[in-house]
Short mmCIF file of C-alpha atoms in Angstrom, two decimals:
data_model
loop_
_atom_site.label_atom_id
_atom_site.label_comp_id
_atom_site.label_asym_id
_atom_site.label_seq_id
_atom_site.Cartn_x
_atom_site.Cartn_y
_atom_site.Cartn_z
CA UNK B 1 27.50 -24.81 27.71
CA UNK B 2 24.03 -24.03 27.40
CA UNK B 3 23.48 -23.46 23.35
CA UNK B 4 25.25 -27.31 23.36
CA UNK B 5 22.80 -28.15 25.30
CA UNK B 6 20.10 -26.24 23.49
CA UNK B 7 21.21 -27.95 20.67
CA UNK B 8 21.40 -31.53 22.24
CA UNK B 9 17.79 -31.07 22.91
CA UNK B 10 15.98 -30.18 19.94
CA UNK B 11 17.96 -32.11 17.80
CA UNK B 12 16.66 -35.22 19.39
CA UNK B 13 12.88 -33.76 19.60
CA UNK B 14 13.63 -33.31 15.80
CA UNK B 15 15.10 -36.52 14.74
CA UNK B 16 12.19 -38.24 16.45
CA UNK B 17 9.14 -36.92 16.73
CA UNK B 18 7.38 -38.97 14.01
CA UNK B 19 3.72 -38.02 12.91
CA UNK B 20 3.51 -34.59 13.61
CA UNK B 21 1.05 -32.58 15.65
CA UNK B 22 0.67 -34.27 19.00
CA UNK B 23 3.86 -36.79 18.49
CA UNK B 24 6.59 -34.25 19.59
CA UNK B 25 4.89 -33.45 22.33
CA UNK B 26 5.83 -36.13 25.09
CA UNK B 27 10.06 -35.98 23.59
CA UNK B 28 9.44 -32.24 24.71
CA UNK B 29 8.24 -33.30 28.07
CA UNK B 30 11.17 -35.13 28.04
CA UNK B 31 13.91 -33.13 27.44
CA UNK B 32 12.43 -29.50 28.37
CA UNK B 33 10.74 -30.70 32.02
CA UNK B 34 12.18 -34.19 32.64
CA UNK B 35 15.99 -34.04 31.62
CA UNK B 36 16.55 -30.28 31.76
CA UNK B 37 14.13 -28.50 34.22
CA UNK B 38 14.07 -25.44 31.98
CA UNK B 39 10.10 -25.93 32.39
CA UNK B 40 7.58 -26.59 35.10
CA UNK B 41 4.91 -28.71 34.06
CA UNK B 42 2.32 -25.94 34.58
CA UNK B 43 4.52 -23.84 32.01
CA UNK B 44 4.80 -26.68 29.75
CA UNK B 45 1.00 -27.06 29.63
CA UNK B 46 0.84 -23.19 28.97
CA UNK B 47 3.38 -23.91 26.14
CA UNK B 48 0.94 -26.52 24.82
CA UNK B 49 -2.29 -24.65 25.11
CA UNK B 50 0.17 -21.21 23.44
CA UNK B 51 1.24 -23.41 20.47
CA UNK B 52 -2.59 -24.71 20.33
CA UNK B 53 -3.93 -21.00 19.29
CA UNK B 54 -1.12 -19.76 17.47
CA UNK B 55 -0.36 -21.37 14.23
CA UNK B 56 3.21 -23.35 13.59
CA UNK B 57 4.25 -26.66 14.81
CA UNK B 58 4.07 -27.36 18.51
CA UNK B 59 8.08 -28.30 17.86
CA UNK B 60 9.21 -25.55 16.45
CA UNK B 61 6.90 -23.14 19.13
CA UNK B 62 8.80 -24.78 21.72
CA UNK B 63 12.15 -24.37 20.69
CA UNK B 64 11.60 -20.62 20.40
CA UNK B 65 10.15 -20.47 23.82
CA UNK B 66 12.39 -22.47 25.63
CA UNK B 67 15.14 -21.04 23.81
CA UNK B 68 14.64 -17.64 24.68
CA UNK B 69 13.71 -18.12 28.29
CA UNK B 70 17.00 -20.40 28.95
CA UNK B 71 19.29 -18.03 26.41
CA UNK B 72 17.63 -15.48 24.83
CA UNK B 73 17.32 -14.35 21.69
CA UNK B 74 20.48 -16.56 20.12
CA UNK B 75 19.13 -19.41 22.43
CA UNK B 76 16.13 -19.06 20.32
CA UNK B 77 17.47 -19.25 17.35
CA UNK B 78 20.11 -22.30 18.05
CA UNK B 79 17.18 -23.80 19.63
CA UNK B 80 15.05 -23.38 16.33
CA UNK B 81 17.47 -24.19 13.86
CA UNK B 82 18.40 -26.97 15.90
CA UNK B 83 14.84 -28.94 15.63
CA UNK B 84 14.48 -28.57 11.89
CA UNK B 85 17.91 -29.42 10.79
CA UNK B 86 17.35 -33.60 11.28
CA UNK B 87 14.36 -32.67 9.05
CA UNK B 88 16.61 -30.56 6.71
CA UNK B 89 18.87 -33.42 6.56
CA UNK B 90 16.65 -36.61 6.57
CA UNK B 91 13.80 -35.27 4.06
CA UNK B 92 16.01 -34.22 1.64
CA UNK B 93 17.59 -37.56 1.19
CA UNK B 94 14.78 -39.31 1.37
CA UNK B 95 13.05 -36.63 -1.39
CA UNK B 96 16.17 -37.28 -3.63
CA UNK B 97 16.01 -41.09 -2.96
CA UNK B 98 12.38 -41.02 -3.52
CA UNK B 99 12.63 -38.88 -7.23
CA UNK B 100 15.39 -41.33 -7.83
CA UNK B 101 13.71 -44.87 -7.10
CA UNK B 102 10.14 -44.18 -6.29
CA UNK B 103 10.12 -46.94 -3.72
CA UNK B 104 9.99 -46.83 0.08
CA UNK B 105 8.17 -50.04 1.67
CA UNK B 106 10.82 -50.34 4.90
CA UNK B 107 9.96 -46.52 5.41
CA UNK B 108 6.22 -47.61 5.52
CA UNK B 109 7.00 -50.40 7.65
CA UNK B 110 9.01 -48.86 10.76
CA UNK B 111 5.99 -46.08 10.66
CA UNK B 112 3.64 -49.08 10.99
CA UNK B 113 5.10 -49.52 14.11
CA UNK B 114 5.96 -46.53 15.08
CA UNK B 115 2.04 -45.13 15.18
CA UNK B 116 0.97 -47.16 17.42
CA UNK B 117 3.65 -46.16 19.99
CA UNK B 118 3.04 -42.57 19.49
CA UNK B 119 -0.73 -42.45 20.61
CA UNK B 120 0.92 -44.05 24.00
CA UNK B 121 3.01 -41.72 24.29
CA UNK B 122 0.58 -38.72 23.75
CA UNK B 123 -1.92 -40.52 26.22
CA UNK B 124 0.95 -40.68 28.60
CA UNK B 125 1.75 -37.35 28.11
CA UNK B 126 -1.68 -35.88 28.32
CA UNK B 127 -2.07 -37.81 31.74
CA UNK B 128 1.15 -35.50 33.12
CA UNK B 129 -0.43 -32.95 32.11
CA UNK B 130 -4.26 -33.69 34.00
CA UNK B 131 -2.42 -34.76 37.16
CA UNK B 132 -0.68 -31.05 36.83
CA UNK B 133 -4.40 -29.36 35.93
CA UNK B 134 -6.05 -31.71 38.57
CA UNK B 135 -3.23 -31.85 41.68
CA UNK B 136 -1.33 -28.58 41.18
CA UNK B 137 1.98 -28.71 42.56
CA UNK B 138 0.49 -30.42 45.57
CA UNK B 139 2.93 -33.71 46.11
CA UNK B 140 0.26 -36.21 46.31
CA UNK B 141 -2.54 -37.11 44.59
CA UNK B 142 -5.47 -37.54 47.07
CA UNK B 143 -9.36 -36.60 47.19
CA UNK B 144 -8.48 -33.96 49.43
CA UNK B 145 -5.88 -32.37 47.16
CA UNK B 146 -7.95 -32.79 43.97
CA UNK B 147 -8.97 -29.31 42.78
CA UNK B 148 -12.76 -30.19 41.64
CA UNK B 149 -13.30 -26.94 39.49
CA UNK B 150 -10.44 -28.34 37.06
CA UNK B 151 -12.30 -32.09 37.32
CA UNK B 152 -15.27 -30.14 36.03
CA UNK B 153 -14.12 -28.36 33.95
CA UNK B 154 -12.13 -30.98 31.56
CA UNK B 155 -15.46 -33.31 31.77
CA UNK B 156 -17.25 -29.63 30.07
CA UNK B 157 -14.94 -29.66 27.79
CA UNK B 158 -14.95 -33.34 26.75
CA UNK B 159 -18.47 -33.25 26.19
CA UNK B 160 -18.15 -29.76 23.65
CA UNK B 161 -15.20 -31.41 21.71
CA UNK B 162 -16.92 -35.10 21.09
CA UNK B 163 -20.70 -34.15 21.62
CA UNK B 164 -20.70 -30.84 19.95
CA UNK B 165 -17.65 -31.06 17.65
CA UNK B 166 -16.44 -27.59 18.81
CA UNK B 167 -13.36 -26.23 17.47
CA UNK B 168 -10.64 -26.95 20.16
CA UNK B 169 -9.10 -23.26 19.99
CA UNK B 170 -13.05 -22.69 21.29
CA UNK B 171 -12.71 -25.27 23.96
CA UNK B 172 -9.69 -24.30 25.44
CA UNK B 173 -10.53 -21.00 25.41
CA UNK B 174 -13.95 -21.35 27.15
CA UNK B 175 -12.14 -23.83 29.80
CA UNK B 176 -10.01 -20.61 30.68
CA UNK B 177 -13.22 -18.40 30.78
CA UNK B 178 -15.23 -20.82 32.93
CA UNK B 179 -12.00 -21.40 35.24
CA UNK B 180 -11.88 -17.02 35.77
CA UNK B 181 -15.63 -17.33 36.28
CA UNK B 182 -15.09 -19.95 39.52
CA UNK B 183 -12.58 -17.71 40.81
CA UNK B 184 -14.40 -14.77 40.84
CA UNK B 185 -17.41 -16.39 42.43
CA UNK B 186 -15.08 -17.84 44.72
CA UNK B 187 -13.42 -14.58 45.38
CA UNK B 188 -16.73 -13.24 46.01
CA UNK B 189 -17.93 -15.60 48.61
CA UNK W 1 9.72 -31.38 -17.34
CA UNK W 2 10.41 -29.53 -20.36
CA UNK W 3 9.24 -26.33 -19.10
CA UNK W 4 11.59 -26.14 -16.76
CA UNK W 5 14.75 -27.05 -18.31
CA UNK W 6 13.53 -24.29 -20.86
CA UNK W 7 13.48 -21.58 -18.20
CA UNK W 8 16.05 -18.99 -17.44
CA UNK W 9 17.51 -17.71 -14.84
CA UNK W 10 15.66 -14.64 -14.49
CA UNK W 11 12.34 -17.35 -14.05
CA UNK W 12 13.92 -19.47 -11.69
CA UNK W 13 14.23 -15.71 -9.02
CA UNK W 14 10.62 -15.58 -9.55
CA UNK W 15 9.70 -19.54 -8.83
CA UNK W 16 11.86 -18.50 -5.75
CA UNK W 17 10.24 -15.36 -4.60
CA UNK W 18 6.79 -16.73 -5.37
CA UNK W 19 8.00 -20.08 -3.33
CA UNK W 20 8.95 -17.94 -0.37
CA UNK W 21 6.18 -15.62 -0.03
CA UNK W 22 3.48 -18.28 -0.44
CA UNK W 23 5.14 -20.65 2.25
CA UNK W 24 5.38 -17.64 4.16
CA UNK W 25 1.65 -16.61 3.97
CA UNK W 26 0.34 -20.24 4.17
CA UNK W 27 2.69 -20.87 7.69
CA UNK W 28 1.38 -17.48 9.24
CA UNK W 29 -2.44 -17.90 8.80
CA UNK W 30 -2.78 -21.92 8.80
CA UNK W 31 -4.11 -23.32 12.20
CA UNK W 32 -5.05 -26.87 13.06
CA UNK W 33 -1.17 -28.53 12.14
CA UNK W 34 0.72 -30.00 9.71
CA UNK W 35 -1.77 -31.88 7.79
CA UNK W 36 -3.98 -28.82 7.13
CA UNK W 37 -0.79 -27.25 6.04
CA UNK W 38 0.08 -29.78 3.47
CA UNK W 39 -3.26 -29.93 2.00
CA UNK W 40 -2.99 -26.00 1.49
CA UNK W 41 -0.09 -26.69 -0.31
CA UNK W 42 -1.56 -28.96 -2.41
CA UNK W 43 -3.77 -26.62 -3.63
CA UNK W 44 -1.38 -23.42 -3.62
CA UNK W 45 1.35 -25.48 -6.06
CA UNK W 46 -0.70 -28.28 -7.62
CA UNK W 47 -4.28 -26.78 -8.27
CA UNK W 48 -2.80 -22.96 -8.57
CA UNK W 49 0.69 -22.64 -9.93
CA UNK W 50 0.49 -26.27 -11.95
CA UNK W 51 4.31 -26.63 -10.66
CA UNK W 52 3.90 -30.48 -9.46
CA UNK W 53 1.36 -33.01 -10.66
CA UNK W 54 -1.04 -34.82 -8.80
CA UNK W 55 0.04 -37.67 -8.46
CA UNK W 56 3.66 -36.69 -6.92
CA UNK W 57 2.67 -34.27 -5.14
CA UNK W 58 0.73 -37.23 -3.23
CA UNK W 59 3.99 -39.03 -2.51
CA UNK W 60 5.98 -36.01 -1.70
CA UNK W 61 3.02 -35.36 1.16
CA UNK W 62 3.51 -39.02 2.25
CA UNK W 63 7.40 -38.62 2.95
CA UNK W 64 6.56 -35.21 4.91
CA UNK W 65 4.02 -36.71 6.95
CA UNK W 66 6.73 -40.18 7.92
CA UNK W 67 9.61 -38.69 8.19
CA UNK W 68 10.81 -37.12 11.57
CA UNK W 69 9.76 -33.16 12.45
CA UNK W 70 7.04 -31.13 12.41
CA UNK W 71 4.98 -31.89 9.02
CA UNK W 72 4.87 -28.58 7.85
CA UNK W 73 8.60 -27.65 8.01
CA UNK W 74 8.89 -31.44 6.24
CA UNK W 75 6.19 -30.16 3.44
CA UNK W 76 8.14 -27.18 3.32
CA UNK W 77 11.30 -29.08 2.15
CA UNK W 78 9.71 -31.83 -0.18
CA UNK W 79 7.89 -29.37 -2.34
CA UNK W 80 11.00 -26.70 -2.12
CA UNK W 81 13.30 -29.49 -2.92
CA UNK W 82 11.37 -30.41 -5.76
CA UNK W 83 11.12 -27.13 -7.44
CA UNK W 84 14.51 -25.82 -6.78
CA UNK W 85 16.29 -28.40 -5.11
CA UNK W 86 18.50 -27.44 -2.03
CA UNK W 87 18.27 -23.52 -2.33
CA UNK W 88 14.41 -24.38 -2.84
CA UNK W 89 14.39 -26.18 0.47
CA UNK W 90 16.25 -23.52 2.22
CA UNK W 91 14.27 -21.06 0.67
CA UNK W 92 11.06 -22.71 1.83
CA UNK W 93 12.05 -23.99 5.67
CA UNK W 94 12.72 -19.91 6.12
CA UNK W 95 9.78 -18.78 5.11
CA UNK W 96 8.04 -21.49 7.33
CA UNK W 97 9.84 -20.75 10.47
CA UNK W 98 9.67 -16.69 10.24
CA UNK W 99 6.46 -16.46 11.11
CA UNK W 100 5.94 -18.84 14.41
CA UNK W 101 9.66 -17.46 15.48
CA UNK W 102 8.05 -14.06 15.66
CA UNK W 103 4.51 -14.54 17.37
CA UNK W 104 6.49 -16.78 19.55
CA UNK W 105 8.44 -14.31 20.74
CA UNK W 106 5.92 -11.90 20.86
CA UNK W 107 3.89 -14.06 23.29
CA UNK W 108 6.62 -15.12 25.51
CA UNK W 109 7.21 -11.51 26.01
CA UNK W 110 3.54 -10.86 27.04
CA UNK W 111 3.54 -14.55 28.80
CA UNK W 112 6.40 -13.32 31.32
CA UNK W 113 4.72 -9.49 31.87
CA UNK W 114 1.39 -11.27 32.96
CA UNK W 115 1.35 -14.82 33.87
CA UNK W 116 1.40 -13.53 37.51
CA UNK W 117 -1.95 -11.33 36.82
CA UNK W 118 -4.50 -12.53 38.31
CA UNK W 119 -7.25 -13.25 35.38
CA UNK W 120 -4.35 -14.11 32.98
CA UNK W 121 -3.23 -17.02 35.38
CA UNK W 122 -6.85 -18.20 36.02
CA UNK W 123 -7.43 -18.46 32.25
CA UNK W 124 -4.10 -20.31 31.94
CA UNK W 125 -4.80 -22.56 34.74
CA UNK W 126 -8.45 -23.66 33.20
CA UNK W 127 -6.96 -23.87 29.78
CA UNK W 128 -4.90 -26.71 31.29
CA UNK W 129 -7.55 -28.37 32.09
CA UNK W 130 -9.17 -27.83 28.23
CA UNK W 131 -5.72 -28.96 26.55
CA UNK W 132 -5.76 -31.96 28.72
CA UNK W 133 -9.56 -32.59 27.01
CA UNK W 134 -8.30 -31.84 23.73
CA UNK W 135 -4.96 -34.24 23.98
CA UNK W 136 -7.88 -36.61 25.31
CA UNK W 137 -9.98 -36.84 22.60
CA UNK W 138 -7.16 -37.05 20.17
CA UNK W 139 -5.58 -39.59 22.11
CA UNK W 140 -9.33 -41.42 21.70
CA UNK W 141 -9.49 -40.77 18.09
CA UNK W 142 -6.05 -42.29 17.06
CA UNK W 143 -6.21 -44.56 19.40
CA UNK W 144 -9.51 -46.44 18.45
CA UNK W 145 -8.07 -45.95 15.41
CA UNK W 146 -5.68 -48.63 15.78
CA UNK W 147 -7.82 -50.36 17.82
CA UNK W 148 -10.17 -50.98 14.93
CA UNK W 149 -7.49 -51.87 13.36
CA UNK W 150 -7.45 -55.28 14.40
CA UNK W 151 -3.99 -55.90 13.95
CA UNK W 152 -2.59 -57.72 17.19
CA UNK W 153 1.12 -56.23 16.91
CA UNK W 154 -0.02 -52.87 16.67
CA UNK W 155 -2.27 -53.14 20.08
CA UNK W 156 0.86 -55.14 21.89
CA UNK W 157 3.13 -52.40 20.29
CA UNK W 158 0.29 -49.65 22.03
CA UNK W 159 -0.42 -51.18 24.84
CA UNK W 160 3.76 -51.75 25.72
CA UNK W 161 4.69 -48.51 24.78
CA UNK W 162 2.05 -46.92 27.37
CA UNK W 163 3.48 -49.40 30.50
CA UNK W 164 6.73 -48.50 29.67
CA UNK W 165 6.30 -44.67 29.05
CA UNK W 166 4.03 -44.52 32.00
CA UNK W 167 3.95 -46.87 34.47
CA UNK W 168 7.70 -47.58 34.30
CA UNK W 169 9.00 -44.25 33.13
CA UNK W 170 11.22 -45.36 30.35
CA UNK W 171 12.51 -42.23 28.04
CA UNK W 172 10.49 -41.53 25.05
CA UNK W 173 13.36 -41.66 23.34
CA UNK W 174 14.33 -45.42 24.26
CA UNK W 175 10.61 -46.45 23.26
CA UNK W 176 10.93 -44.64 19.81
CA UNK W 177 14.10 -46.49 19.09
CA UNK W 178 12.54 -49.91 19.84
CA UNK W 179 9.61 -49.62 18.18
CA UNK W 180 11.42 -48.30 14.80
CA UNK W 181 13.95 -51.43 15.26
CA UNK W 182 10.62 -53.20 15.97
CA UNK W 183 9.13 -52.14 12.71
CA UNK W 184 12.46 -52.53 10.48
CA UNK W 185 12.66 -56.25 11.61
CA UNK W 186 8.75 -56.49 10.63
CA UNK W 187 9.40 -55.42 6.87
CA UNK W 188 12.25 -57.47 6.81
CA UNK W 189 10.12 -60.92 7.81
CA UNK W 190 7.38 -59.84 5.96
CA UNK W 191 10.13 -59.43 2.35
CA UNK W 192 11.43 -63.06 3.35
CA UNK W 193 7.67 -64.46 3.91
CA UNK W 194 6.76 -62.98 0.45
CA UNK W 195 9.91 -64.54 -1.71
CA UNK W 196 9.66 -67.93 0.25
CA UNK W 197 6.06 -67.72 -1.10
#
C-alpha cells in the first residue's frame, strides 16, 4: 500500500532529520532514491536545487513532490502531513516540558553529538550528488566518462560562493545559464 | 501573564487569525531556511506584537532548532504552542505548510511539462553541478566549524559517521541512532563526573 509507505517514509525523514536546512537531506536520499526508487538521483538533485529557490523546508518540499509523483494529490498530502507530525508530536512535549521545568541539558547533549554526524552526512550526500552532475548515468567513473563542462562549472561556482560571497539562489542559477551556454556552443560546432 | 488570563474569547479569535496570517506571510516570502525564519519570528511576535519576551522567546528558538524536522514548521509550533497552546500549534503548522504545498505543486506540474525541453534540462543539468558547490561550501563551513572546535569526540564522531555513510554505505538512519545513543551516554558520564567532583 503505497500511502503506508508514503507514510513510512516521511515519518522517519521527520523524526530524524536534526538541524534543519541541509540535515534532512541525505535521510531523503535515503528513503526517496535508495530504499524506494521513487527518484533518480538526477531528479533528486533537481528536487534539491527546486527547494533551493523556492522558500519552505527542503523536507517538507520533498514530501509534496514525491508525494504527488508516486500518488497524487492525496499522496501529497499523506506524504506532507506525514513529515511534520514527529515534529507535531515531539516539540510540543518538549515546549510543555520546557514551560514546565526550564531545563534540558541531555537534549543539549545528544545534539552535541549529533552535529557533528550531520555535516558527514551532508558531505556524503553532496558527493552522490557531484558523481551524478560529474558521471551522468554513465556506470563508471573514469576520465573518459567525466563530463568536463560540469567539472568546470562547480569549480565557477565555488569560487562566486566563497570568493565573492554570492547569494547561492545566484549561483545555482548562473551554473544553469553557463551549462545552456556550453550546449549551445556545442550545438553550434 | 496577566494580560492574557484577562482576555476574552472574542481576543483569543483575533491572537488566532493574526497568528495564522503572519505565519502564513512569513513561510511564503522567507528564503534562505529555517534559521532566517525563526529570526523573522522573533521580530514579528517579540519586537512587534510584544506577545513573548525576550528572553523565552530565545529558548523556545533553541528547542525548534534541536528538535527533529524542518526548523520552521518546529518554530511554527513553539511560538503557536505558547500563545494558544495546541489549537495555536495547529493553527500555526497550517499556515506554514500552505504555502510550500502550493508552489510545490505548482512546479512539479511545470517540472513534468518541460524537464524534457531542451534549455529547461540544460539549466537543470548545470544547476546540479551549482547545488553540488553550494552543499560544498556548507559542508566546509560547518564542518571547519567543528573542526575548530577542537573537541576530539566530535572529529572521531565526524570523521566515523562519513566512513560509515560513505565508504561503507550504512543507512543514515542507523548512524543517527548511534550517534544520539552516543551523545545520551556522554551527558550521562559527564552528570556522574560532575557529582563525583
Amino acid at each position: 500500500m503505497i500511502y503506508l509507505k508514503l507514510f513510512l517514509s516521511f515519518f522517519q525523514i521527520g523524526l530524524l532529520s536534526f538541524g534543519g536546512g541541509y540535515a534532512a537531506m541525505p535521510l531523503i536520499q535515503g528513503q526517496v532514491v535508495l530504499s524506494n526508487g521513487w527518484l533518480d538521483m538526477a531528479e533528486f538533485t533537481d528536487l534539491i536545487t527546486i527547494s533551493q529557490m523556492t522558500p519552505g523546508p527542503i523536507a517538507i518540499n520533498s514530501a509534496t513532490f514525491v508525494g504527488l509523483k508516486i500518488a497524487g494529490l492525496p499522496g501529497a498530502v499523506a506524504a506532507t502531513v506525514s513529515c511534520i507530525l514527529p515534529s507535531c508530536i515531539i516539540v510540543t512535549v518538549i515546549t510543555k516540558l520546557y514551560l514546565k521545568y526550564r531545563k534540558m541539558d541531555l537534549f543539549q547533549g545528544v545534539l552535541n553529538s549529533l552535529r557533528p554526524a550531520v555535516v558527514a552526512m551532508i558531505a556524503s550526500a553532496g558527493i552522490s550528488i557531484l558523481i551524478s552532475a560529474f558521471w551522468g548515468k554513465s556506470s563508471g567513473i573514469s576520465l573518459g566518462t567525466t563530463k568536463w563542462s560540469m567539472v568546470v562549472i562547480f569549480a565557477v561556482c565555488v569560487v562566486l560562493l566563497k570568493k565573492f560571497k554570492l547569494n547561492p539562489v545566484w549561483v545555482m542559477l548562473l551554473a544553469g545559464v553557463m551549462k545552456v551556454g556550453e550546449a549551445m556552443i556545442a550545438g553550434a560546432m | 501573564m496577566q494580560k492574557n488570563k484577562m482576555s476574552a474569547v472574542g481576543n483569543k479569535k483575533n491572537i488566532l487569525l493574526k497568528l495564522f496570517f503572519s505565519t502564513l506571510y512569513l513561510s511564503a516570502f522567507t528564503f534562505g531556511g529555517g534559521y532566517v525564519i525563526v529570526t523573522l519570528m522573533k521580530k514579528k511576535f517579540v519586537d512587534g506584537y510584544h506577545w513573548i519576551d525576550e528572553e523565552e522567546m530565545l529558548d523556545l528558538t533553541a528547542i525548534a532548532q534541536s528538535s527533529p524536522g524542518a526548523i520552521a514548521v518546529n518554530g511554527a509550533i513553539v511560538v503557536g504552542y505558547k500563545l494558544a497552546g495546541a489549537v495555536g500549534a495547529l493553527t500555526a503548522i497550517t499556515a506554514t505548510i500552505i504555502p510550500p504545498f502550493f508552489i510545490i505543486s505548482i512546479v512539479s506540474v511545470f517540472y513534468n511539462m518541460f524537464r524534457n525541453n531542451f534549455f529547461v534540462s540544460q539549466m537543470l543539468e548545470g544547476m546540479q553541478a551549482g547545488v553540488g558547490a553550494v552543499i560544498a561550501s556548507v559542508v566546509y563551513e560547518m564542518g571547519s566549524g567543528i573542526v575548530r572546535g577542537k573537541n576530539a569526540a566530535s572529529i572521531i564522531i565526524m570523521s566515523g559517521a562519513f566512513i560509515a555513510g560513505c565508504i561503507f554505505n550504512i543507512n543514515v538512519v542507523c548512524i543517527i541512532i548511534v550517534c544520539a545513543l552516543i551523545g545520551a551516554a556522554r551527558t550521562f558520564f559527564e552528570r556522574g563526573r560532575k557529582k563525583a567532583e
